[in-house]
């Protein structure tokens, strides 16, 4: 540079860059787990304001840095693109988390393999999820980049040349980016799980290995009575299958399914009041091919004796049909729409014609066995595709319903109060909600498809991310189901460790819920305090497991390691301080007249509706039913613990609030007891047929080493069979339905998540209320998006 | 004690005159003009495309934003105006309460009393609740959401 003009412009560059880099206004585009760490960066322990950044912006017009955090999905990509284009200039983009950068571990049909294919990215923050400190590192890097690389004076003064606003243009696969999640240089080496292990690993020795058959469920006396009465009523149309691992299973032809379901719901003894789950299995790739091509699986739960019952409906043909059971259980609607999306099974009488999880116009049915479903095997998803796949117009969602003169408002997918990318469409008459529709699938990451190609053991880290706020509690559910199918005995110490950690995560989840719910009501401070205790819990978790949000630390038959020395002091310190903190919260929030006015009588849900719609967890207990799987259908070490199940009869936002606040106290009691009575002994099962042996054993004797080698590489081979087991996750009942064909990976992996059922009941709580009440209702339900979309 | 003599009579705040008004007016206009010009000239313009579209949570909005406001909206607006304008009188009276004296206090008391009655009446009639008297009661019923209609 030379000449007085350049000198002046250089000086101006420095001044403008200094101003810009020290006042960055970030716009969040929070998709998954990463966003929670991004939010933690904003709380008092980390304090993002110290790093030249301020409060997160909710609207693109006010922001100059877009932080895309978490998995970017094909259905939500057009939204990200629109937000970017609506931002004011100059603007920069940070892509946070391995999913957002490359698709990460989610190499599956619904995931975009990198934000940089859609919008230009300036800074990448790697990790899954990156710690809050990493967010600051990203911001500091962006600041350095602005200070060193930008020449904004010329464009600002309207002269030719110069540069500002970061990189321009997106990256192209094969030209300047590589979509292979393993990084560049792996071309020619098959991606794990495609030609290598699907459908069967060529020359695998798994088939040569013998495994004991799956345990058989003993039919109890009431179940026998039930079977007799069903046989008397329906004859061969409700035939009991001879052996099943977990519950009585009946085979029903599709023409009788509605009658059988109605009978079981209303007349049988015991009555099965709740449709726990409805899903399907594609039978066409079975090793022993049955006559039918598809099977519909209905799982029912009795609220009288907590027993479960399964009905299977065989279907045949390339485009099978079945009757819709929405007349028996209204909640079947979403389940049936999901099955229709995923398997191409049509339901006669299903009112809603739209697809639920997949974007409109999606080709193929991902959970059919013939559907490959890897994103790397599909053409790259680019900004051109994103422009084509616009979300459905709000008016179309209300197809057939007249809302003339009413105001249709899109509430989400990108909105603070939706707690994730969820789209509500409200018909408003003034401030009153007269009708609403929900559009989900903006967070669908194909976990069930992935479950069919990762080995039983490899799937554990995926479970962590299903409900990203409750960490190890997800492992717990999956392993409870898996160990039931394999007949694994978990040592007592491992059981206690599992319970203690699951309860710590319950507390952590409830703290995040408390902070965000109260923030939704307009109070700013509690969220900072709630994150303070959450960090203390995550410190304990990190000390024990080495991970923060997703430790993936439970193993088949136990846990990954023994507790480190010093764990007890940390836990007891927390147990000592937390009751006081809880009292402070009650003093500051529970008694607050504004909080009361905004929650009491708001979003009321009747108990009968809650049961009918499959609502579970604290939301159900707030309707007055004392129902908690830790008590009613105990698993793990829970029978050993003394705790109460808080309930409330209000059924409104305030009741849901009180129930969760009390649950925190009860969880603390469990943690205290677990710490005090922690048994000695092994931390993982001694029998390593399915699980991994203890590390020190694997280093010493060859048998253990062989088991370790085989179960890590090829994966354990589980006996043929199927199992459904649910646990009381902090958000409600989470269940895994595992179908094994005697292979090293699941033949079908199904997740029953609490959010999916809870969210279907939102219209019951919000239609007729006001817009502001709607925000309170959403906060009070406590849901998380990947848990709904999976 | 000599009489108060401002240094520059024309700029005296105690004796408003035409000159001071025009000078201050010109200063304000000049400053505003400069700020608007700088913001317009230095800022980056991105006309067209997504920038022109209303922001609605990242989705293309449906219909027009200028819909027909329901009647209760205007009712609420009118109430707001009435009880807001009241403040203007009360504040100006509060600033000059000593000059207004007892008669002022009595008059203001009467004014507030009448307005208070008005507020109580509007409250009792349900005017402060936007939903009242507004279509049929649309309390949530089972199946008012998905598919069940």
PDB file of C-alpha atoms in Angstrom, chain A residues 58 60-61 82 85-89 156-157 164 333-334 337 351-352 393-394 401 407 410 412-415 423 429 432 435 437 763-764 767-768 770, chain B residues 41-42 44 46 50-62 64-65 67-68 70 130-131 134 138-147 149:
ATOM      1  CA  UNK A  58     -33.758 -14.119  17.959  1.00  0.00           C
ATOM      2  CA  UNK A  60     -31.850 -12.190  11.726  1.00  0.00           C
ATOM      3  CA  UNK A  61     -32.310  -8.460  11.186  1.00  0.00           C
ATOM      4  CA  UNK A  82     -33.594 -17.894   4.621  1.00  0.00           C
ATOM      5  CA  UNK A  85     -30.248 -14.159   3.611  1.00  0.00           C
ATOM      6  CA  UNK A  86     -32.380 -12.015   5.888  1.00  0.00           C
ATOM      7  CA  UNK A  87     -29.454 -10.997   8.076  1.00  0.00           C
ATOM      8  CA  UNK A  88     -28.059  -7.528   7.738  1.00  0.00           C
ATOM      9  CA  UNK A  89     -24.674  -7.083   6.105  1.00  0.00           C
ATOM     10  CA  UNK A 156     -18.203   1.295   3.259  1.00  0.00           C
ATOM     11  CA  UNK A 157     -17.236   4.462   1.374  1.00  0.00           C
ATOM     12  CA  UNK A 164     -16.104  -7.434   4.342  1.00  0.00           C
ATOM     13  CA  UNK A 333     -52.572 -40.328  14.356  1.00  0.00           C
ATOM     14  CA  UNK A 334     -48.911 -39.348  14.520  1.00  0.00           C
ATOM     15  CA  UNK A 337     -48.444 -41.034   9.814  1.00  0.00           C
ATOM     16  CA  UNK A 351     -57.669 -38.055   8.204  1.00  0.00           C
ATOM     17  CA  UNK A 352     -54.438 -36.181   7.741  1.00  0.00           C
ATOM     18  CA  UNK A 393     -47.477 -23.132   3.526  1.00  0.00           C
ATOM     19  CA  UNK A 394     -49.369 -22.552   6.758  1.00  0.00           C
ATOM     20  CA  UNK A 401     -60.739 -25.947   7.734  1.00  0.00           C
ATOM     21  CA  UNK A 407     -54.500 -14.537  11.271  1.00  0.00           C
ATOM     22  CA  UNK A 410     -46.005 -19.470  12.039  1.00  0.00           C
ATOM     23  CA  UNK A 412     -41.314 -21.740  14.729  1.00  0.00           C
ATOM     24  CA  UNK A 413     -39.319 -23.579  13.464  1.00  0.00           C
ATOM     25  CA  UNK A 414     -36.857 -20.859  14.437  1.00  0.00           C
ATOM     26  CA  UNK A 415     -38.206 -19.338  17.610  1.00  0.00           C
ATOM     27  CA  UNK A 423     -43.185 -25.484  13.887  1.00  0.00           C
ATOM     28  CA  UNK A 429     -58.513 -14.336  16.462  1.00  0.00           C
ATOM     29  CA  UNK A 432     -56.854 -15.995  21.115  1.00  0.00           C
ATOM     30  CA  UNK A 435     -56.982 -23.576  15.987  1.00  0.00           C
ATOM     31  CA  UNK A 437     -51.478 -27.417  13.604  1.00  0.00           C
ATOM     32  CA  UNK A 763     -53.759 -28.541  21.051  1.00  0.00           C
ATOM     33  CA  UNK A 764     -55.837 -29.789  23.975  1.00  0.00           C
ATOM     34  CA  UNK A 767     -56.619 -24.002  21.714  1.00  0.00           C
ATOM     35  CA  UNK A 768     -58.924 -21.450  23.281  1.00  0.00           C
ATOM     36  CA  UNK A 770     -54.082 -16.817  24.464  1.00  0.00           C
TER      37      UNK A 770
ATOM     38  CA  UNK B  41     -24.731   6.087   2.551  1.00  0.00           C
ATOM     39  CA  UNK B  42     -22.454   3.865   4.634  1.00  0.00           C
ATOM     40  CA  UNK B  44     -24.869  -1.966   2.760  1.00  0.00           C
ATOM     41  CA  UNK B  46     -29.324  -5.691  -0.299  1.00  0.00           C
ATOM     42  CA  UNK B  50     -35.393 -12.643   1.105  1.00  0.00           C
ATOM     43  CA  UNK B  51     -34.455  -9.289   2.609  1.00  0.00           C
ATOM     44  CA  UNK B  52     -37.757  -7.790   1.571  1.00  0.00           C
ATOM     45  CA  UNK B  53     -39.809 -10.572   3.023  1.00  0.00           C
ATOM     46  CA  UNK B  54     -41.268 -10.396   6.528  1.00  0.00           C
ATOM     47  CA  UNK B  55     -39.449 -12.513   9.082  1.00  0.00           C
ATOM     48  CA  UNK B  56     -41.685 -15.234  10.427  1.00  0.00           C
ATOM     49  CA  UNK B  57     -39.515 -17.787  12.170  1.00  0.00           C
ATOM     50  CA  UNK B  58     -37.757 -18.698   8.947  1.00  0.00           C
ATOM     51  CA  UNK B  59     -40.880 -19.724   7.055  1.00  0.00           C
ATOM     52  CA  UNK B  60     -42.597 -17.875   4.225  1.00  0.00           C
ATOM     53  CA  UNK B  61     -45.530 -16.050   5.846  1.00  0.00           C
ATOM     54  CA  UNK B  62     -49.045 -16.954   4.826  1.00  0.00           C
ATOM     55  CA  UNK B  64     -51.038 -10.658   4.400  1.00  0.00           C
ATOM     56  CA  UNK B  65     -49.880  -9.052   7.603  1.00  0.00           C
ATOM     57  CA  UNK B  67     -55.559  -8.425   8.471  1.00  0.00           C
ATOM     58  CA  UNK B  68     -58.826  -7.091   9.886  1.00  0.00           C
ATOM     59  CA  UNK B  70     -61.118  -7.687  15.689  1.00  0.00           C
ATOM     60  CA  UNK B 130     -59.812  -9.095  25.470  1.00  0.00           C
ATOM     61  CA  UNK B 131     -61.613 -12.408  25.083  1.00  0.00           C
ATOM     62  CA  UNK B 134     -65.794 -12.151  21.702  1.00  0.00           C
ATOM     63  CA  UNK B 138     -63.808 -21.909  22.550  1.00  0.00           C
ATOM     64  CA  UNK B 139     -62.549 -23.911  25.441  1.00  0.00           C
ATOM     65  CA  UNK B 140     -60.417 -26.868  24.418  1.00  0.00           C
ATOM     66  CA  UNK B 141     -62.277 -30.056  23.690  1.00  0.00           C
ATOM     67  CA  UNK B 142     -60.798 -33.513  23.162  1.00  0.00           C
ATOM     68  CA  UNK B 143     -59.800 -34.001  19.599  1.00  0.00           C
ATOM     69  CA  UNK B 144     -59.651 -30.363  18.697  1.00  0.00           C
ATOM     70  CA  UNK B 145     -56.185 -30.888  17.311  1.00  0.00           C
ATOM     71  CA  UNK B 146     -54.869 -33.375  14.819  1.00  0.00           C
ATOM     72  CA  UNK B 147     -57.052 -35.494  12.609  1.00  0.00           C
ATOM     73  CA  UNK B 149     -62.121 -33.288  13.554  1.00  0.00           C
TER      74      UNK B 149
END
